[in-house]
mmCIF file with all atom_site columns, C-alpha atoms in Angstrom:
data_model
loop_
_atom_site.group_PDB
_atom_site.id
_atom_site.type_symbol
_atom_site.label_atom_id
_atom_site.label_alt_id
_atom_site.label_comp_id
_atom_site.label_asym_id
_atom_site.label_entity_id
_atom_site.label_seq_id
_atom_site.pdbx_PDB_ins_code
_atom_site.Cartn_x
_atom_site.Cartn_y
_atom_site.Cartn_z
_atom_site.occupancy
_atom_site.B_iso_or_equiv
_atom_site.pdbx_formal_charge
_atom_site.auth_seq_id
_atom_site.auth_comp_id
_atom_site.auth_asym_id
_atom_site.auth_atom_id
_atom_site.pdbx_PDB_model_num
ATOM 1   C CA . GLN B 1 1   ? 83.912  97.710  94.769  1.00 85.00 ? 1   GLN B CA 1
ATOM 2   C CA . VAL B 1 2   ? 86.788  96.405  92.685  1.00 94.00 ? 2   VAL B CA 1
ATOM 3   C CA . GLN B 1 3   ? 86.020  95.502  89.112  1.00 96.00 ? 3   GLN B CA 1
ATOM 4   C CA . LEU B 1 4   ? 87.750  94.613  85.863  1.00 97.00 ? 4   LEU B CA 1
ATOM 5   C CA . VAL B 1 5   ? 86.328  96.044  82.652  1.00 95.00 ? 5   VAL B CA 1
ATOM 6   C CA . GLU B 1 6   ? 87.321  94.472  79.353  1.00 96.00 ? 6   GLU B CA 1
ATOM 7   C CA . SER B 1 7   ? 87.041  95.823  75.835  1.00 95.00 ? 7   SER B CA 1
ATOM 8   C CA . GLY B 1 8   ? 88.209  95.055  72.331  1.00 96.00 ? 8   GLY B CA 1
ATOM 9   C CA . GLY B 1 9   ? 86.547  91.785  71.409  1.00 95.00 ? 9   GLY B CA 1
ATOM 10  C CA . GLY B 1 10  ? 84.670  91.229  68.172  1.00 97.00 ? 10  GLY B CA 1
ATOM 11  C CA . LEU B 1 11  ? 84.455  89.396  64.882  1.00 98.00 ? 11  LEU B CA 1
ATOM 12  C CA . VAL B 1 12  ? 87.498  89.123  62.648  1.00 98.00 ? 12  VAL B CA 1
ATOM 13  C CA . GLN B 1 13  ? 88.563  87.015  59.693  1.00 98.00 ? 13  GLN B CA 1
ATOM 14  C CA . ALA B 1 14  ? 91.297  84.429  60.007  1.00 98.00 ? 14  ALA B CA 1
ATOM 15  C CA . GLY B 1 15  ? 94.691  86.096  59.812  1.00 98.00 ? 15  GLY B CA 1
ATOM 16  C CA . GLY B 1 16  ? 93.383  89.307  61.297  1.00 98.00 ? 16  GLY B CA 1
ATOM 17  C CA . SER B 1 17  ? 94.201  91.066  64.554  1.00 98.00 ? 17  SER B CA 1
ATOM 18  C CA . LEU B 1 18  ? 92.427  92.270  67.669  1.00 98.00 ? 18  LEU B CA 1
ATOM 19  C CA . ARG B 1 19  ? 93.609  94.034  70.796  1.00 98.00 ? 19  ARG B CA 1
ATOM 20  C CA . LEU B 1 20  ? 91.941  93.369  74.115  1.00 98.00 ? 20  LEU B CA 1
ATOM 21  C CA . SER B 1 21  ? 92.177  95.755  77.055  1.00 98.00 ? 21  SER B CA 1
ATOM 22  C CA . CYS B 1 22  ? 91.264  95.254  80.695  1.00 98.00 ? 22  CYS B CA 1
ATOM 23  C CA . ALA B 1 23  ? 91.316  97.977  83.342  1.00 98.00 ? 23  ALA B CA 1
ATOM 24  C CA . ALA B 1 24  ? 91.022  97.344  87.061  1.00 97.00 ? 24  ALA B CA 1
ATOM 25  C CA . SER B 1 25  ? 89.310  99.994  89.161  1.00 96.00 ? 25  SER B CA 1
ATOM 26  C CA . GLY B 1 26  ? 88.273  100.491 92.763  1.00 95.00 ? 26  GLY B CA 1
ATOM 27  C CA . ARG B 1 27  ? 90.055  100.673 96.091  1.00 95.00 ? 27  ARG B CA 1
ATOM 28  C CA . ILE B 1 28  ? 93.134  98.706  95.087  1.00 95.00 ? 28  ILE B CA 1
ATOM 29  C CA . ILE B 1 29  ? 96.372  98.680  97.038  1.00 94.00 ? 29  ILE B CA 1
ATOM 30  C CA . SER B 1 30  ? 98.408  96.630  94.597  1.00 94.00 ? 30  SER B CA 1
ATOM 31  C CA . ILE B 1 31  ? 98.167  94.070  91.798  1.00 96.00 ? 31  ILE B CA 1
ATOM 32  C CA . ASN B 1 32  ? 100.394 91.068  91.301  1.00 96.00 ? 32  ASN B CA 1
ATOM 33  C CA . ASP B 1 33  ? 99.791  88.853  88.289  1.00 97.00 ? 33  ASP B CA 1
ATOM 34  C CA . MET B 1 34  ? 97.467  89.937  85.488  1.00 98.00 ? 34  MET B CA 1
ATOM 35  C CA . GLY B 1 35  ? 96.402  87.582  82.771  1.00 98.00 ? 35  GLY B CA 1
ATOM 36  C CA . TRP B 1 36  ? 94.040  86.489  80.065  1.00 98.00 ? 36  TRP B CA 1
ATOM 37  C CA . TYR B 1 37  ? 92.067  83.257  79.979  1.00 98.00 ? 37  TYR B CA 1
ATOM 38  C CA . ARG B 1 38  ? 89.644  81.953  77.398  1.00 98.00 ? 38  ARG B CA 1
ATOM 39  C CA . GLN B 1 39  ? 86.790  79.501  77.252  1.00 98.00 ? 39  GLN B CA 1
ATOM 40  C CA . ALA B 1 40  ? 85.496  78.005  74.036  1.00 97.00 ? 40  ALA B CA 1
ATOM 41  C CA . PRO B 1 41  ? 82.066  76.316  73.841  1.00 92.00 ? 41  PRO B CA 1
ATOM 42  C CA . GLY B 1 42  ? 82.163  72.897  75.447  1.00 94.00 ? 42  GLY B CA 1
ATOM 43  C CA . LYS B 1 43  ? 85.710  73.362  76.732  1.00 96.00 ? 43  LYS B CA 1
ATOM 44  C CA . GLN B 1 44  ? 87.292  74.266  80.024  1.00 97.00 ? 44  GLN B CA 1
ATOM 45  C CA . ARG B 1 45  ? 88.680  77.717  80.672  1.00 97.00 ? 45  ARG B CA 1
ATOM 46  C CA . GLU B 1 46  ? 92.388  77.836  79.835  1.00 98.00 ? 46  GLU B CA 1
ATOM 47  C CA . LEU B 1 47  ? 95.193  80.247  80.554  1.00 98.00 ? 47  LEU B CA 1
ATOM 48  C CA . VAL B 1 48  ? 96.253  82.186  77.458  1.00 98.00 ? 48  VAL B CA 1
ATOM 49  C CA . ALA B 1 49  ? 98.916  84.513  78.845  1.00 98.00 ? 49  ALA B CA 1
ATOM 50  C CA . ILE B 1 50  ? 99.993  85.891  82.188  1.00 98.00 ? 50  ILE B CA 1
ATOM 51  C CA . ILE B 1 51  ? 102.334 88.717  83.202  1.00 98.00 ? 51  ILE B CA 1
ATOM 52  C CA . THR B 1 52  ? 103.794 89.496  86.610  1.00 95.00 ? 52  THR B CA 1
ATOM 53  C CA . THR B 1 53  ? 104.354 92.951  88.073  1.00 91.00 ? 53  THR B CA 1
ATOM 54  C CA . GLY B 1 54  ? 107.997 92.647  87.124  1.00 89.00 ? 54  GLY B CA 1
ATOM 55  C CA . GLY B 1 55  ? 107.188 91.748  83.528  1.00 91.00 ? 55  GLY B CA 1
ATOM 56  C CA . ARG B 1 56  ? 107.769 87.987  83.534  1.00 96.00 ? 56  ARG B CA 1
ATOM 57  C CA . ILE B 1 57  ? 105.474 86.426  80.929  1.00 98.00 ? 57  ILE B CA 1
ATOM 58  C CA . ASN B 1 58  ? 104.114 83.004  80.109  1.00 98.00 ? 58  ASN B CA 1
ATOM 59  C CA . TYR B 1 59  ? 101.989 81.957  77.144  1.00 98.00 ? 59  TYR B CA 1
ATOM 60  C CA . VAL B 1 60  ? 100.082 78.828  76.298  1.00 98.00 ? 60  VAL B CA 1
ATOM 61  C CA . ASP B 1 61  ? 101.944 77.079  73.481  1.00 98.00 ? 61  ASP B CA 1
ATOM 62  C CA . SER B 1 62  ? 99.143  77.546  70.945  1.00 97.00 ? 62  SER B CA 1
ATOM 63  C CA . VAL B 1 63  ? 99.478  81.354  70.957  1.00 98.00 ? 63  VAL B CA 1
ATOM 64  C CA . LYS B 1 64  ? 103.245 81.772  71.196  1.00 98.00 ? 64  LYS B CA 1
ATOM 65  C CA . GLY B 1 65  ? 104.546 84.009  68.432  1.00 98.00 ? 65  GLY B CA 1
ATOM 66  C CA . ARG B 1 66  ? 101.063 85.352  67.679  1.00 98.00 ? 66  ARG B CA 1
ATOM 67  C CA . PHE B 1 67  ? 99.818  86.957  70.916  1.00 98.00 ? 67  PHE B CA 1
ATOM 68  C CA . THR B 1 68  ? 101.545 89.549  73.065  1.00 98.00 ? 68  THR B CA 1
ATOM 69  C CA . ILE B 1 69  ? 100.547 90.436  76.609  1.00 98.00 ? 69  ILE B CA 1
ATOM 70  C CA . SER B 1 70  ? 101.563 93.727  78.195  1.00 97.00 ? 70  SER B CA 1
ATOM 71  C CA . ARG B 1 71  ? 100.539 95.909  81.101  1.00 96.00 ? 71  ARG B CA 1
ATOM 72  C CA . GLU B 1 72  ? 100.613 99.474  82.325  1.00 96.00 ? 72  GLU B CA 1
ATOM 73  C CA . ASN B 1 73  ? 101.004 99.310  86.087  1.00 94.00 ? 73  ASN B CA 1
ATOM 74  C CA . ALA B 1 74  ? 100.196 102.999 86.575  1.00 94.00 ? 74  ALA B CA 1
ATOM 75  C CA . LYS B 1 75  ? 96.830  102.431 84.904  1.00 96.00 ? 75  LYS B CA 1
ATOM 76  C CA . ASN B 1 76  ? 96.135  98.971  86.395  1.00 96.00 ? 76  ASN B CA 1
ATOM 77  C CA . THR B 1 77  ? 95.596  97.825  82.833  1.00 97.00 ? 77  THR B CA 1
ATOM 78  C CA . VAL B 1 78  ? 96.543  94.702  80.931  1.00 98.00 ? 78  VAL B CA 1
ATOM 79  C CA . TYR B 1 79  ? 96.446  94.243  77.158  1.00 98.00 ? 79  TYR B CA 1
ATOM 80  C CA . LEU B 1 80  ? 96.432  91.294  74.795  1.00 98.00 ? 80  LEU B CA 1
ATOM 81  C CA . GLN B 1 81  ? 97.513  91.943  71.223  1.00 98.00 ? 81  GLN B CA 1
ATOM 82  C CA . MET B 1 82  ? 96.318  89.046  69.088  1.00 98.00 ? 82  MET B CA 1
ATOM 83  C CA . ASN B 1 83  ? 97.748  88.662  65.584  1.00 98.00 ? 83  ASN B CA 1
ATOM 84  C CA . SER B 1 84  ? 97.396  85.954  62.939  1.00 98.00 ? 84  SER B CA 1
ATOM 85  C CA . LEU B 1 85  ? 94.134  84.873  64.503  1.00 98.00 ? 85  LEU B CA 1
ATOM 86  C CA . LYS B 1 86  ? 92.790  81.416  63.760  1.00 98.00 ? 86  LYS B CA 1
ATOM 87  C CA . PRO B 1 87  ? 89.253  80.016  63.989  1.00 97.00 ? 87  PRO B CA 1
ATOM 88  C CA . GLU B 1 88  ? 90.385  77.904  66.944  1.00 97.00 ? 88  GLU B CA 1
ATOM 89  C CA . ASP B 1 89  ? 91.053  81.136  68.867  1.00 98.00 ? 89  ASP B CA 1
ATOM 90  C CA . THR B 1 90  ? 87.300  81.719  68.988  1.00 98.00 ? 90  THR B CA 1
ATOM 91  C CA . ALA B 1 91  ? 86.244  81.930  72.625  1.00 98.00 ? 91  ALA B CA 1
ATOM 92  C CA . VAL B 1 92  ? 85.126  84.213  75.405  1.00 98.00 ? 92  VAL B CA 1
ATOM 93  C CA . TYR B 1 93  ? 88.232  85.913  76.765  1.00 98.00 ? 93  TYR B CA 1
ATOM 94  C CA . TYR B 1 94  ? 88.424  86.802  80.452  1.00 98.00 ? 94  TYR B CA 1
ATOM 95  C CA . CYS B 1 95  ? 90.985  88.958  82.178  1.00 98.00 ? 95  CYS B CA 1
ATOM 96  C CA . MET B 1 96  ? 92.150  88.218  85.684  1.00 98.00 ? 96  MET B CA 1
ATOM 97  C CA . ALA B 1 97  ? 94.035  90.240  88.258  1.00 98.00 ? 97  ALA B CA 1
ATOM 98  C CA . ALA B 1 98  ? 95.463  88.997  91.545  1.00 97.00 ? 98  ALA B CA 1
ATOM 99  C CA . LEU B 1 99  ? 95.006  92.056  93.693  1.00 96.00 ? 99  LEU B CA 1
ATOM 100 C CA . LEU B 1 100 ? 94.935  93.383  97.226  1.00 95.00 ? 100 LEU B CA 1
ATOM 101 C CA . GLU B 1 101 ? 92.057  95.664  98.139  1.00 93.00 ? 101 GLU B CA 1
ATOM 102 C CA . TYR B 1 102 ? 91.934  98.214  100.936 1.00 90.00 ? 102 TYR B CA 1
ATOM 103 C CA . SER B 1 103 ? 89.153  96.158  102.490 1.00 86.00 ? 103 SER B CA 1
ATOM 104 C CA . GLY B 1 104 ? 91.105  92.898  102.271 1.00 83.00 ? 104 GLY B CA 1
ATOM 105 C CA . SER B 1 105 ? 94.031  91.251  103.992 1.00 86.00 ? 105 SER B CA 1
ATOM 106 C CA . TYR B 1 106 ? 95.276  88.972  101.217 1.00 90.00 ? 106 TYR B CA 1
ATOM 107 C CA . TYR B 1 107 ? 95.573  88.917  97.447  1.00 93.00 ? 107 TYR B CA 1
ATOM 108 C CA . ARG B 1 108 ? 92.627  87.417  95.609  1.00 94.00 ? 108 ARG B CA 1
ATOM 109 C CA . ALA B 1 109 ? 91.794  86.756  91.967  1.00 96.00 ? 109 ALA B CA 1
ATOM 110 C CA . VAL B 1 110 ? 89.244  89.082  90.417  1.00 97.00 ? 110 VAL B CA 1
ATOM 111 C CA . TRP B 1 111 ? 87.727  88.371  87.002  1.00 97.00 ? 111 TRP B CA 1
ATOM 112 C CA . GLY B 1 112 ? 86.335  90.474  84.220  1.00 97.00 ? 112 GLY B CA 1
ATOM 113 C CA . GLN B 1 113 ? 82.944  89.835  82.665  1.00 96.00 ? 113 GLN B CA 1
ATOM 114 C CA . GLY B 1 114 ? 84.388  88.341  79.488  1.00 97.00 ? 114 GLY B CA 1
ATOM 115 C CA . THR B 1 115 ? 84.525  89.543  75.909  1.00 97.00 ? 115 THR B CA 1
ATOM 116 C CA . GLN B 1 116 ? 83.669  87.461  72.863  1.00 98.00 ? 116 GLN B CA 1
ATOM 117 C CA . VAL B 1 117 ? 86.297  86.898  70.183  1.00 98.00 ? 117 VAL B CA 1
ATOM 118 C CA . THR B 1 118 ? 85.079  85.200  67.011  1.00 98.00 ? 118 THR B CA 1
ATOM 119 C CA . VAL B 1 119 ? 87.427  84.311  64.169  1.00 98.00 ? 119 VAL B CA 1
ATOM 120 C CA . SER B 1 120 ? 85.806  83.326  60.886  1.00 97.00 ? 120 SER B CA 1
ATOM 121 C CA . SER B 1 121 ? 87.507  81.065  58.364  1.00 94.00 ? 121 SER B CA 1
#
């Protein structure tokens, strides 16, 4: 059973920082893209940042210069360092990994359970 386990969410004041982590475990052959998405109340889930196996990165414009995504391929782990947090960053953050399992024949997206990030003004 492949799963993604997230950690690092919480409550922080505006201007503060948080670091999210997400580790993939199970019978995994390889992982392509890993990324972070978020969903605020009443809004659709949006891509925050994504990183390829080779290290190519894309961010949503609203977090550029404040958030940094990174990964450790040997640990099947992706991180999201969030600095200068704003109240509008408040959301449930989900990690995603496009991975190939031993029991599968194609890459599929697997999602974490979500972690709450709340930024107070």
